[in-house]
Short mmCIF file of C-alpha atoms and ligand atoms in Angstrom, two decimals:
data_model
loop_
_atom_site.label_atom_id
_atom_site.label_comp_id
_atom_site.label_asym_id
_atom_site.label_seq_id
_atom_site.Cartn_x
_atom_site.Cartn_y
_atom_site.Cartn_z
CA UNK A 1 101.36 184.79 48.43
CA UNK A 2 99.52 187.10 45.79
CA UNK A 3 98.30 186.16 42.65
CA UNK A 4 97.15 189.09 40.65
CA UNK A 5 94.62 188.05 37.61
CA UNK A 6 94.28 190.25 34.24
CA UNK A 7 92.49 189.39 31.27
CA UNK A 8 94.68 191.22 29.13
CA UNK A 9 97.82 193.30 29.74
CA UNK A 10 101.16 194.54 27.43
CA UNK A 11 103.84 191.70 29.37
CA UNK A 12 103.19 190.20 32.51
CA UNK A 13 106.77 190.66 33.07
CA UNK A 14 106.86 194.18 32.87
CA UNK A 15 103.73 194.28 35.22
CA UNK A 16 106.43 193.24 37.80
CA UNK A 17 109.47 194.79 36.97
CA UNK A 18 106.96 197.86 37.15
CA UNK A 19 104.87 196.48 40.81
CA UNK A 20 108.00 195.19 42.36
CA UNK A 21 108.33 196.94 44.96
CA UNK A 22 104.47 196.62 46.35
CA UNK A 23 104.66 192.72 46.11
CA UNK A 24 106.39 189.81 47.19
CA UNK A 25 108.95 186.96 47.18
CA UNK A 26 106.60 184.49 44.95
CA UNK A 27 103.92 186.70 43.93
CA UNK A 28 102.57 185.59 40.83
CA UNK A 29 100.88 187.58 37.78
CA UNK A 30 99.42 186.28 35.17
CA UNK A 31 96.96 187.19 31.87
CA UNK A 32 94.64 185.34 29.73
CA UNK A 33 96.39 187.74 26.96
CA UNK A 34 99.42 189.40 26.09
CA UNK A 35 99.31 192.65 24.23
CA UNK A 36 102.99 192.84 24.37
CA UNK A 37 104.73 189.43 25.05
CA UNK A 38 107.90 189.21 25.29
CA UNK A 39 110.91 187.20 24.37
CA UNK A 40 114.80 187.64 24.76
CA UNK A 41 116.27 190.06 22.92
CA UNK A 42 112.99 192.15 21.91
CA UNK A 43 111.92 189.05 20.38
CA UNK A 44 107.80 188.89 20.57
CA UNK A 45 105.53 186.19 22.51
CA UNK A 46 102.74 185.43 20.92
CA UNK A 47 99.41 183.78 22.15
CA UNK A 48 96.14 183.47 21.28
CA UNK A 49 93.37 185.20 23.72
CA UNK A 50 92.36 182.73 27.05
CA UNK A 51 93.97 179.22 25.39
CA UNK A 52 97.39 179.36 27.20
CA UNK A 53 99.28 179.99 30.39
CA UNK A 54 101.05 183.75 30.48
CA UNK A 55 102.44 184.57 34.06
CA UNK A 56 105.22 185.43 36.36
CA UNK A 57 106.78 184.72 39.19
CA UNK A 58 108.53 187.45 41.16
CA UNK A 59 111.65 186.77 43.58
CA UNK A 60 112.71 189.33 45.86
CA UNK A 61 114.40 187.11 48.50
CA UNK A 62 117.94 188.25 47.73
CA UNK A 63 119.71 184.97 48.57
CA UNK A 64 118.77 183.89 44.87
CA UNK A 65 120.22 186.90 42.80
CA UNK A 66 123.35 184.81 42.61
CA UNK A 67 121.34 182.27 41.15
CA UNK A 68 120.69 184.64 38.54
CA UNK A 69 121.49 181.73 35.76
CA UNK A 70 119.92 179.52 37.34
CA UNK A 71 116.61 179.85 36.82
CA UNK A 72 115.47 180.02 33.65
CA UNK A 73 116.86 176.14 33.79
CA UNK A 74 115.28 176.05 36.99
CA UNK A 75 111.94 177.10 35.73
CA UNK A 76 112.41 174.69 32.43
CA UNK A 77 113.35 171.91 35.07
CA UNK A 78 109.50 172.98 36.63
CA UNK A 79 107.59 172.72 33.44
CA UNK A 80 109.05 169.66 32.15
CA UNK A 81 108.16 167.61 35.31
CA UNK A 82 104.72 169.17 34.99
CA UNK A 83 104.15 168.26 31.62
CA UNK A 84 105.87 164.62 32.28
CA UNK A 85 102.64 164.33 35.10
CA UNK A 86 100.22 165.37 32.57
CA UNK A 87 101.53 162.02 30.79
CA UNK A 88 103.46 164.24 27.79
CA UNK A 89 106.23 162.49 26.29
CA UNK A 90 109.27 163.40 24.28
CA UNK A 91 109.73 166.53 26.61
CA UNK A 92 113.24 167.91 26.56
CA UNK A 93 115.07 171.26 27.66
CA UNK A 94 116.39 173.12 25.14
CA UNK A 95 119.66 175.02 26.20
CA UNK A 96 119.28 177.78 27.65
CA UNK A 97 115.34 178.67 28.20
CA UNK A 98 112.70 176.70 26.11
CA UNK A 99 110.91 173.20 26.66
CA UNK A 100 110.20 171.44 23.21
CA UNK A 101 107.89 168.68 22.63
CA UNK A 102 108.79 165.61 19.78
CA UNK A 103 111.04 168.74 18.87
CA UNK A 104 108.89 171.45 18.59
CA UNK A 105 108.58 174.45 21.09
CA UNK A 106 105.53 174.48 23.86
CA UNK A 107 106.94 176.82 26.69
CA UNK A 108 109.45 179.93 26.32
CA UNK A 109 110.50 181.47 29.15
CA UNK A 110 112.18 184.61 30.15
CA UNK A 111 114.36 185.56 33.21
CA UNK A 112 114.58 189.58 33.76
CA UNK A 113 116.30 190.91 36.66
CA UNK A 114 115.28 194.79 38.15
CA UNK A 115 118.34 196.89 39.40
CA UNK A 116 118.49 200.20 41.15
CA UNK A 117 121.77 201.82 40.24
CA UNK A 118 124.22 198.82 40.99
CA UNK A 119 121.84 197.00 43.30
CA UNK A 120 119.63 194.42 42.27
CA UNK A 121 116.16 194.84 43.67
CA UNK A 122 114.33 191.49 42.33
CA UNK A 123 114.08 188.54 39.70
CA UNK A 124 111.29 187.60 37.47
CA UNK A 125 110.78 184.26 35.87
CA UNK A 126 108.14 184.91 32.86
CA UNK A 127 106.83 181.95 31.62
CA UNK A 128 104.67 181.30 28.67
CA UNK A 129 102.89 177.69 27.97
CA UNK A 130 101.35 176.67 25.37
CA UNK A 131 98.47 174.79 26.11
CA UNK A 132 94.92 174.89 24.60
CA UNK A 133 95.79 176.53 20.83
CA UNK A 134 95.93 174.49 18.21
CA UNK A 135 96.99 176.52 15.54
CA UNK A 136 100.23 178.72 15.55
CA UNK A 137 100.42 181.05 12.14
CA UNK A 138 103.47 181.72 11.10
CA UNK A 139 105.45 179.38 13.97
CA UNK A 140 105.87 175.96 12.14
CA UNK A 141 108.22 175.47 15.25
CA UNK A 142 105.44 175.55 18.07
CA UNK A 143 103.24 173.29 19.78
CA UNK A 144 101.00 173.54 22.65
CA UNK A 145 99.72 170.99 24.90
CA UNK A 146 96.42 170.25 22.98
CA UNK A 147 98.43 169.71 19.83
CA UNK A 148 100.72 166.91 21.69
CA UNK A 149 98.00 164.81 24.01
CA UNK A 150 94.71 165.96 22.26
CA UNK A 151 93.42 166.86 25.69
CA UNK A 152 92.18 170.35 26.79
CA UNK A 153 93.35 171.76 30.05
CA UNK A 154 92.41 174.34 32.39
CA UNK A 155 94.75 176.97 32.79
CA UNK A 156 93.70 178.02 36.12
CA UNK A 157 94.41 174.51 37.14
CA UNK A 158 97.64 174.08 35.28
CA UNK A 159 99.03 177.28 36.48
CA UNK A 160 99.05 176.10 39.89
CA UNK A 161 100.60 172.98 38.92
CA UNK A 162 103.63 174.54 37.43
CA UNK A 163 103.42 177.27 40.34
CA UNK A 164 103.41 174.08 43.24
CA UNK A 165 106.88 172.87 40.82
CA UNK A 166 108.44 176.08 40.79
CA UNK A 167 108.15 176.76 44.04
CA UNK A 168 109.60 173.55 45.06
CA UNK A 169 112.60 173.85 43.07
CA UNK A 170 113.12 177.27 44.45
CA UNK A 171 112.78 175.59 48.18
CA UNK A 172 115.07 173.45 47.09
CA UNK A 173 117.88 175.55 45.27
CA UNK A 174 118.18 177.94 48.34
CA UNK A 175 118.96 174.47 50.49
CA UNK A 176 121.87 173.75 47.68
CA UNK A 177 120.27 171.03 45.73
CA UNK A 178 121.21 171.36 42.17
CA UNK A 179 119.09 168.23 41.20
CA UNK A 180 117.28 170.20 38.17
CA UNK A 181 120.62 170.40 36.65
CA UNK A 182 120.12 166.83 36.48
CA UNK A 183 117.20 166.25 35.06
CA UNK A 184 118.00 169.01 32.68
CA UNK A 185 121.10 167.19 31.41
CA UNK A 186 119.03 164.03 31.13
CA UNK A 187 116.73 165.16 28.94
CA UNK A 188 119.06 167.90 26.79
CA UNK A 189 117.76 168.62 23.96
CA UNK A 190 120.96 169.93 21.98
CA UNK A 191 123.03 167.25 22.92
CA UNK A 192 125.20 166.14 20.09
CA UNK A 193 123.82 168.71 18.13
CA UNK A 194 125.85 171.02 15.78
CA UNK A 195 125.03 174.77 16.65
CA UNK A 196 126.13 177.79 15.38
CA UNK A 197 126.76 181.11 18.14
CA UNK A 198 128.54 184.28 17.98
CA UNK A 199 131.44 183.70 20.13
CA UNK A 200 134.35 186.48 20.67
CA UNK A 201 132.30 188.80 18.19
CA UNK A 202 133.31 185.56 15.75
CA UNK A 203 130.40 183.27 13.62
CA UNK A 204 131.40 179.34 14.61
CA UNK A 205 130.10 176.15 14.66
CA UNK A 206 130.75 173.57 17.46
CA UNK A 207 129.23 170.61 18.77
CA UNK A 208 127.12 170.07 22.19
CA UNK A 209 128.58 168.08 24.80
CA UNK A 210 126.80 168.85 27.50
CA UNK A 211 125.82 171.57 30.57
CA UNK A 212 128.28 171.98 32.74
CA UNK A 213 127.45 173.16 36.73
CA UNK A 214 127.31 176.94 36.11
CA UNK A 215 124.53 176.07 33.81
CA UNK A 216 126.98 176.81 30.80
CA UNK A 217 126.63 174.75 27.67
CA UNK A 218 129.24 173.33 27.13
CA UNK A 219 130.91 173.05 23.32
CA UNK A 220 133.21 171.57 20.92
CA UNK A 221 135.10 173.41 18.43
CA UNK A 222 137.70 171.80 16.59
CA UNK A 223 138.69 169.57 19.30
CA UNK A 224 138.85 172.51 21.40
CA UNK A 225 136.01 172.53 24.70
CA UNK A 226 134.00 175.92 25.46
CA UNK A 227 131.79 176.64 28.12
CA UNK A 228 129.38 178.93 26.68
CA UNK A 229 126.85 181.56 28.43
CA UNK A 230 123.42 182.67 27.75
CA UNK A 231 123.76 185.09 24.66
CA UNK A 232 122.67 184.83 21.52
CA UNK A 233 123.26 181.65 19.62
CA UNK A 234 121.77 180.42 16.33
CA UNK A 235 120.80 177.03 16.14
CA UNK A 236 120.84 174.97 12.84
CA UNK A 237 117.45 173.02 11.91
C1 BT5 B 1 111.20 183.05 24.84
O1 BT5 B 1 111.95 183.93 24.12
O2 BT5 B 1 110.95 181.92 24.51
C2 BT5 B 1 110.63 183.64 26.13
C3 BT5 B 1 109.15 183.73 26.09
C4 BT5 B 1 108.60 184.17 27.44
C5 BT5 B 1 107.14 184.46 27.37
C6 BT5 B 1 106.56 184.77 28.72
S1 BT5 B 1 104.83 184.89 28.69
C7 BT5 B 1 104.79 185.56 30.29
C8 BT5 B 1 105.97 186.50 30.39
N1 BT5 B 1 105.63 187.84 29.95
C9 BT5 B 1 106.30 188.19 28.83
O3 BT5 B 1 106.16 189.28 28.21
N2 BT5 B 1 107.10 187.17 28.45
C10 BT5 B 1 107.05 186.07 29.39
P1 BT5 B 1 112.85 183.53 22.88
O4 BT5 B 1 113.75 182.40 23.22
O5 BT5 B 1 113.45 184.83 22.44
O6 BT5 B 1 111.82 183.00 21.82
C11 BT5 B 1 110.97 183.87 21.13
C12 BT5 B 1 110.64 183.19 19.80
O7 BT5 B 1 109.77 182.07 20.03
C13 BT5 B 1 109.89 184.10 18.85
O8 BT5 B 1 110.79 184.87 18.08
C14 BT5 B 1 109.12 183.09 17.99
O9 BT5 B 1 109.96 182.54 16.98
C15 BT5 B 1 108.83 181.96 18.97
N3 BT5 B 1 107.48 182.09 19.54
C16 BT5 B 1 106.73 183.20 19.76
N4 BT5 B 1 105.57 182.90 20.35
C17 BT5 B 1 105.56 181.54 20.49
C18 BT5 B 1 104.64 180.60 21.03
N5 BT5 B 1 103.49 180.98 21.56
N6 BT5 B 1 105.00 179.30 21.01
C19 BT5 B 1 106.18 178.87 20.50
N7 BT5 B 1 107.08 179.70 19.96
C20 BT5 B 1 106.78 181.02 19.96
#
Protein backbone atom coordinates (compact mmCIF):
# COMPACT_ATOMS: atom_id res chain seq x y z
CA UNK A 1 0.00 0.00 0.00
CA UNK A 2 1.27 3.58 -1.11
CA UNK A 3 0.68 6.63 0.50
CA UNK A 4 1.86 9.54 -1.51
CA UNK A 5 2.37 12.92 0.74
CA UNK A 6 2.04 16.63 -0.84
CA UNK A 7 2.04 19.73 0.92
CA UNK A 8 -0.05 21.36 -1.47
CA UNK A 9 -1.72 20.23 -4.71
CA UNK A 10 -5.05 21.48 -7.03
CA UNK A 11 -7.50 18.11 -5.73
CA UNK A 12 -6.19 15.13 -4.35
CA UNK A 13 -8.82 13.50 -6.31
CA UNK A 14 -7.75 14.49 -9.52
CA UNK A 15 -4.10 13.45 -8.50
CA UNK A 16 -5.69 9.93 -8.88
CA UNK A 17 -8.05 10.02 -11.49
CA UNK A 18 -4.79 11.46 -13.24
CA UNK A 19 -2.01 8.51 -11.43
CA UNK A 20 -4.46 5.73 -11.68
CA UNK A 21 -3.05 3.67 -13.61
CA UNK A 22 0.65 3.66 -11.84
CA UNK A 23 -0.96 2.87 -8.36
CA UNK A 24 -3.00 0.61 -6.53
CA UNK A 25 -6.15 -0.95 -5.01
CA UNK A 26 -5.96 1.29 -1.62
CA UNK A 27 -3.34 3.67 -2.42
CA UNK A 28 -3.86 6.68 -0.60
CA UNK A 29 -2.99 10.50 -1.45
CA UNK A 30 -3.29 13.06 0.54
CA UNK A 31 -2.26 17.13 1.01
CA UNK A 32 -1.82 19.42 3.83
CA UNK A 33 -3.59 21.92 1.15
CA UNK A 34 -5.93 22.06 -1.54
CA UNK A 35 -5.46 24.56 -4.28
CA UNK A 36 -8.45 23.22 -6.00
CA UNK A 37 -10.82 21.18 -3.69
CA UNK A 38 -13.47 19.83 -4.82
CA UNK A 39 -17.08 19.16 -4.18
CA UNK A 40 -20.05 17.57 -6.23
CA UNK A 41 -21.19 19.32 -8.87
CA UNK A 42 -18.11 21.86 -9.32
CA UNK A 43 -18.93 22.87 -5.95
CA UNK A 44 -15.43 24.08 -4.10
CA UNK A 45 -13.66 22.45 -0.87
CA UNK A 46 -12.23 24.67 1.10
CA UNK A 47 -9.49 24.30 3.88
CA UNK A 48 -7.21 26.14 5.59
CA UNK A 49 -3.27 25.29 4.97
CA UNK A 50 -1.91 22.02 7.35
CA UNK A 51 -5.18 22.13 10.00
CA UNK A 52 -7.26 19.35 8.31
CA UNK A 53 -7.33 15.95 6.69
CA UNK A 54 -7.47 16.17 2.54
CA UNK A 55 -6.88 12.63 0.93
CA UNK A 56 -7.99 9.79 -1.19
CA UNK A 57 -8.38 6.51 -1.43
CA UNK A 58 -8.10 4.78 -4.79
CA UNK A 59 -9.97 1.35 -5.67
CA UNK A 60 -9.03 -0.47 -8.61
CA UNK A 61 -10.15 -3.98 -7.51
CA UNK A 62 -13.04 -4.23 -9.96
CA UNK A 63 -15.33 -6.38 -7.79
CA UNK A 64 -16.44 -2.95 -6.12
CA UNK A 65 -17.46 -0.86 -9.28
CA UNK A 66 -20.90 -2.25 -8.67
CA UNK A 67 -20.70 -0.85 -5.42
CA UNK A 68 -20.40 2.32 -7.08
CA UNK A 69 -23.23 3.86 -4.54
CA UNK A 70 -22.03 2.44 -2.02
CA UNK A 71 -19.33 4.13 -0.90
CA UNK A 72 -19.62 7.44 -0.32
CA UNK A 73 -22.09 5.91 2.60
CA UNK A 74 -19.48 3.52 3.07
CA UNK A 75 -16.81 6.07 3.62
CA UNK A 76 -19.40 8.33 5.88
CA UNK A 77 -20.08 4.93 7.79
CA UNK A 78 -15.83 5.09 8.29
CA UNK A 79 -15.62 8.59 9.58
CA UNK A 80 -18.44 8.53 11.85
CA UNK A 81 -17.11 5.47 13.82
CA UNK A 82 -13.80 7.32 13.86
CA UNK A 83 -15.02 10.36 15.20
CA UNK A 84 -17.47 8.30 17.72
CA UNK A 85 -13.69 6.77 19.10
CA UNK A 86 -12.33 10.15 19.37
CA UNK A 87 -15.33 10.52 22.01
CA UNK A 88 -17.41 13.10 19.44
CA UNK A 89 -20.98 13.10 20.00
CA UNK A 90 -24.05 14.10 18.07
CA UNK A 91 -22.38 12.58 14.85
CA UNK A 92 -24.88 11.74 12.15
CA UNK A 93 -24.80 10.92 8.27
CA UNK A 94 -26.30 13.20 6.25
CA UNK A 95 -27.96 11.57 3.08
CA UNK A 96 -26.07 11.04 0.61
CA UNK A 97 -22.22 12.12 1.40
CA UNK A 98 -21.54 14.44 4.45
CA UNK A 99 -21.03 13.73 8.32
CA UNK A 100 -22.46 16.68 10.49
CA UNK A 101 -21.71 17.34 14.00
CA UNK A 102 -24.71 18.88 16.64
CA UNK A 103 -25.89 19.68 12.95
CA UNK A 104 -23.24 21.33 11.41
CA UNK A 105 -20.91 19.88 8.61
CA UNK A 106 -17.20 18.41 9.62
CA UNK A 107 -16.41 15.93 6.68
CA UNK A 108 -17.59 16.14 2.86
CA UNK A 109 -16.77 13.59 0.79
CA UNK A 110 -16.68 12.85 -2.83
CA UNK A 111 -16.93 9.54 -4.85
CA UNK A 112 -15.49 9.93 -8.62
CA UNK A 113 -15.29 7.03 -10.78
CA UNK A 114 -12.46 6.96 -14.00
CA UNK A 115 -13.80 5.27 -17.27
CA UNK A 116 -12.04 4.42 -20.47
CA UNK A 117 -14.61 4.51 -23.22
CA UNK A 118 -17.42 2.26 -21.59
CA UNK A 119 -15.10 0.55 -19.15
CA UNK A 120 -14.56 1.63 -15.80
CA UNK A 121 -10.91 1.65 -14.86
CA UNK A 122 -11.09 2.69 -10.96
CA UNK A 123 -12.99 4.46 -7.96
CA UNK A 124 -11.89 7.22 -5.77
CA UNK A 125 -13.28 8.04 -2.40
CA UNK A 126 -12.06 11.84 -1.64
CA UNK A 127 -12.50 12.71 1.68
CA UNK A 128 -12.11 15.98 3.41
CA UNK A 129 -12.17 16.36 7.48
CA UNK A 130 -12.29 19.00 9.25
CA UNK A 131 -10.22 18.87 12.09
CA UNK A 132 -7.81 21.48 13.60
CA UNK A 133 -9.52 25.00 12.06
CA UNK A 134 -11.42 26.84 14.06
CA UNK A 135 -12.70 29.39 12.00
CA UNK A 136 -14.66 28.80 8.66
CA UNK A 137 -15.40 32.39 6.76
CA UNK A 138 -18.17 32.45 4.97
CA UNK A 139 -19.48 28.61 6.03
CA UNK A 140 -21.77 29.30 9.10
CA UNK A 141 -22.65 25.55 8.32
CA UNK A 142 -19.12 23.96 9.17
CA UNK A 143 -17.36 22.63 11.99
CA UNK A 144 -14.20 20.84 12.46
CA UNK A 145 -13.10 18.63 15.11
CA UNK A 146 -11.35 21.33 17.31
CA UNK A 147 -14.53 23.37 17.23
CA UNK A 148 -16.67 20.23 18.65
CA UNK A 149 -14.17 18.55 21.50
CA UNK A 150 -11.72 21.54 21.97
CA UNK A 151 -8.90 19.09 21.41
CA UNK A 152 -6.19 19.35 18.66
CA UNK A 153 -5.34 16.32 16.64
CA UNK A 154 -2.69 15.14 14.50
CA UNK A 155 -3.58 14.60 11.11
CA UNK A 156 -0.96 12.19 10.32
CA UNK A 157 -2.37 10.18 13.13
CA UNK A 158 -6.00 10.66 12.33
CA UNK A 159 -5.56 9.85 8.75
CA UNK A 160 -4.59 6.47 9.53
CA UNK A 161 -7.38 6.07 11.79
CA UNK A 162 -10.01 6.76 9.25
CA UNK A 163 -7.68 4.84 6.63
CA UNK A 164 -7.60 1.45 9.28
CA UNK A 165 -11.94 2.17 9.13
CA UNK A 166 -12.15 2.42 5.58
CA UNK A 167 -10.33 -0.26 4.82
CA UNK A 168 -12.25 -2.46 7.04
CA UNK A 169 -15.49 -1.60 5.69
CA UNK A 170 -14.16 -2.22 2.26
CA UNK A 171 -12.94 -5.89 3.61
CA UNK A 172 -16.06 -6.20 4.70
CA UNK A 173 -18.45 -5.01 1.78
CA UNK A 174 -16.60 -7.33 -0.77
CA UNK A 175 -17.58 -10.38 1.88
CA UNK A 176 -21.43 -9.00 1.55
CA UNK A 177 -21.84 -7.33 4.84
CA UNK A 178 -23.98 -4.34 4.44
CA UNK A 179 -23.69 -3.48 8.24
CA UNK A 180 -22.71 0.37 7.46
CA UNK A 181 -26.08 0.65 6.01
CA UNK A 182 -26.98 0.12 9.47
CA UNK A 183 -25.30 2.27 11.32
CA UNK A 184 -25.99 4.82 8.68
CA UNK A 185 -29.76 4.47 9.15
CA UNK A 186 -29.23 4.68 12.89
CA UNK A 187 -27.80 7.73 13.00
CA UNK A 188 -29.69 9.54 9.72
CA UNK A 189 -29.50 12.73 9.85
CA UNK A 190 -32.55 13.74 7.49
CA UNK A 191 -34.84 11.53 8.99
CA UNK A 192 -38.22 13.10 9.32
CA UNK A 193 -36.97 15.96 7.73
CA UNK A 194 -38.84 17.95 4.98
CA UNK A 195 -36.48 18.35 1.85
CA UNK A 196 -36.88 19.84 -1.23
CA UNK A 197 -35.12 17.92 -4.73
CA UNK A 198 -35.57 18.21 -8.33
CA UNK A 199 -37.34 15.12 -9.19
CA UNK A 200 -38.60 14.30 -12.96
CA UNK A 201 -37.07 17.80 -14.00
CA UNK A 202 -40.06 18.90 -11.29
CA UNK A 203 -39.28 21.29 -7.82
CA UNK A 204 -41.09 19.10 -4.77
CA UNK A 205 -41.09 18.74 -1.34
CA UNK A 206 -41.39 15.35 0.50
CA UNK A 207 -40.61 13.97 3.71
CA UNK A 208 -37.61 11.47 4.79
CA UNK A 209 -38.46 8.13 5.77
CA UNK A 210 -35.59 6.46 5.60
CA UNK A 211 -32.56 4.66 3.29
CA UNK A 212 -33.59 1.94 1.72
CA UNK A 213 -30.85 -1.11 0.67
CA UNK A 214 -29.66 0.40 -2.65
CA UNK A 215 -28.56 3.24 -0.52
CA UNK A 216 -31.60 5.31 -1.96
CA UNK A 217 -33.32 7.78 0.31
CA UNK A 218 -36.23 7.03 0.55
CA UNK A 219 -39.29 9.85 0.42
CA UNK A 220 -42.74 10.89 1.01
CA UNK A 221 -44.71 12.95 -1.24
CA UNK A 222 -48.21 13.34 -0.71
CA UNK A 223 -48.71 10.00 0.68
CA UNK A 224 -46.96 8.74 -2.23
CA UNK A 225 -43.21 6.72 -1.34
CA UNK A 226 -40.02 7.54 -3.63
CA UNK A 227 -36.82 6.06 -3.58
CA UNK A 228 -34.58 8.73 -4.54
CA UNK A 229 -30.81 8.64 -6.01
CA UNK A 230 -27.81 10.70 -5.54
CA UNK A 231 -28.52 13.97 -7.62
CA UNK A 232 -28.98 17.14 -6.68
CA UNK A 233 -31.37 17.90 -3.89
CA UNK A 234 -31.90 21.10 -1.88
CA UNK A 235 -32.34 20.80 1.60
CA UNK A 236 -34.44 23.29 3.72
CA UNK A 237 -32.65 24.83 6.97
C1 LIG B 1 -18.58 17.63 -0.57
O1 LIG B 1 -19.20 18.24 -1.63
O2 LIG B 1 -18.90 17.74 0.58
C2 LIG B 1 -17.36 16.79 -0.98
C3 LIG B 1 -16.10 17.36 -0.45
C4 LIG B 1 -14.93 16.43 -0.72
C5 LIG B 1 -13.63 17.06 -0.38
C6 LIG B 1 -12.48 16.11 -0.53
S1 LIG B 1 -10.99 16.76 0.09
C7 LIG B 1 -10.07 15.48 -0.63
C8 LIG B 1 -10.69 15.22 -1.99
N1 LIG B 1 -10.12 16.05 -3.02
C9 LIG B 1 -11.02 16.92 -3.52
O3 LIG B 1 -10.78 17.79 -4.41
N2 LIG B 1 -12.21 16.74 -2.91
C10 LIG B 1 -12.17 15.65 -1.96
P1 LIG B 1 -20.61 18.96 -1.54
O4 LIG B 1 -21.62 18.07 -0.92
O5 LIG B 1 -20.84 19.46 -2.93
O6 LIG B 1 -20.36 20.15 -0.54
C11 LIG B 1 -19.63 21.28 -0.92
C12 LIG B 1 -20.12 22.43 -0.06
O7 LIG B 1 -19.69 22.25 1.30
C13 LIG B 1 -19.57 23.78 -0.49
O8 LIG B 1 -20.38 24.35 -1.50
C14 LIG B 1 -19.63 24.58 0.82
O9 LIG B 1 -20.94 25.08 1.05
C15 LIG B 1 -19.38 23.52 1.87
N3 LIG B 1 -17.96 23.49 2.27
C16 LIG B 1 -16.84 23.82 1.56
N4 LIG B 1 -15.73 23.61 2.27
C17 LIG B 1 -16.14 23.16 3.49
C18 LIG B 1 -15.47 22.75 4.67
N5 LIG B 1 -14.15 22.76 4.77
N6 LIG B 1 -16.24 22.34 5.71
C19 LIG B 1 -17.59 22.30 5.65
N7 LIG B 1 -18.28 22.67 4.57
C20 LIG B 1 -17.56 23.09 3.50
Amino acid sequence: MKEIHFKEIDSTNLYLKKHYSELDDLDIVDALHQSAGKGRMARVWEDSSGENLLFSVLIKDKNLFPEFGSLSLLAASSIMATLKGLGLNGVAVKWPNDVMVNGKKICGILLESVSLGSEMEALVIGIGLNVNQNEFEGLPNATSIYLEARTGYEINALRELVYTNIRNDILMLKMGDKSYLNRIRQANYLIGQQIDFVYNGQNVAGSVKGIDDDNKLIVDINGDTIHLSTGEVTFHK
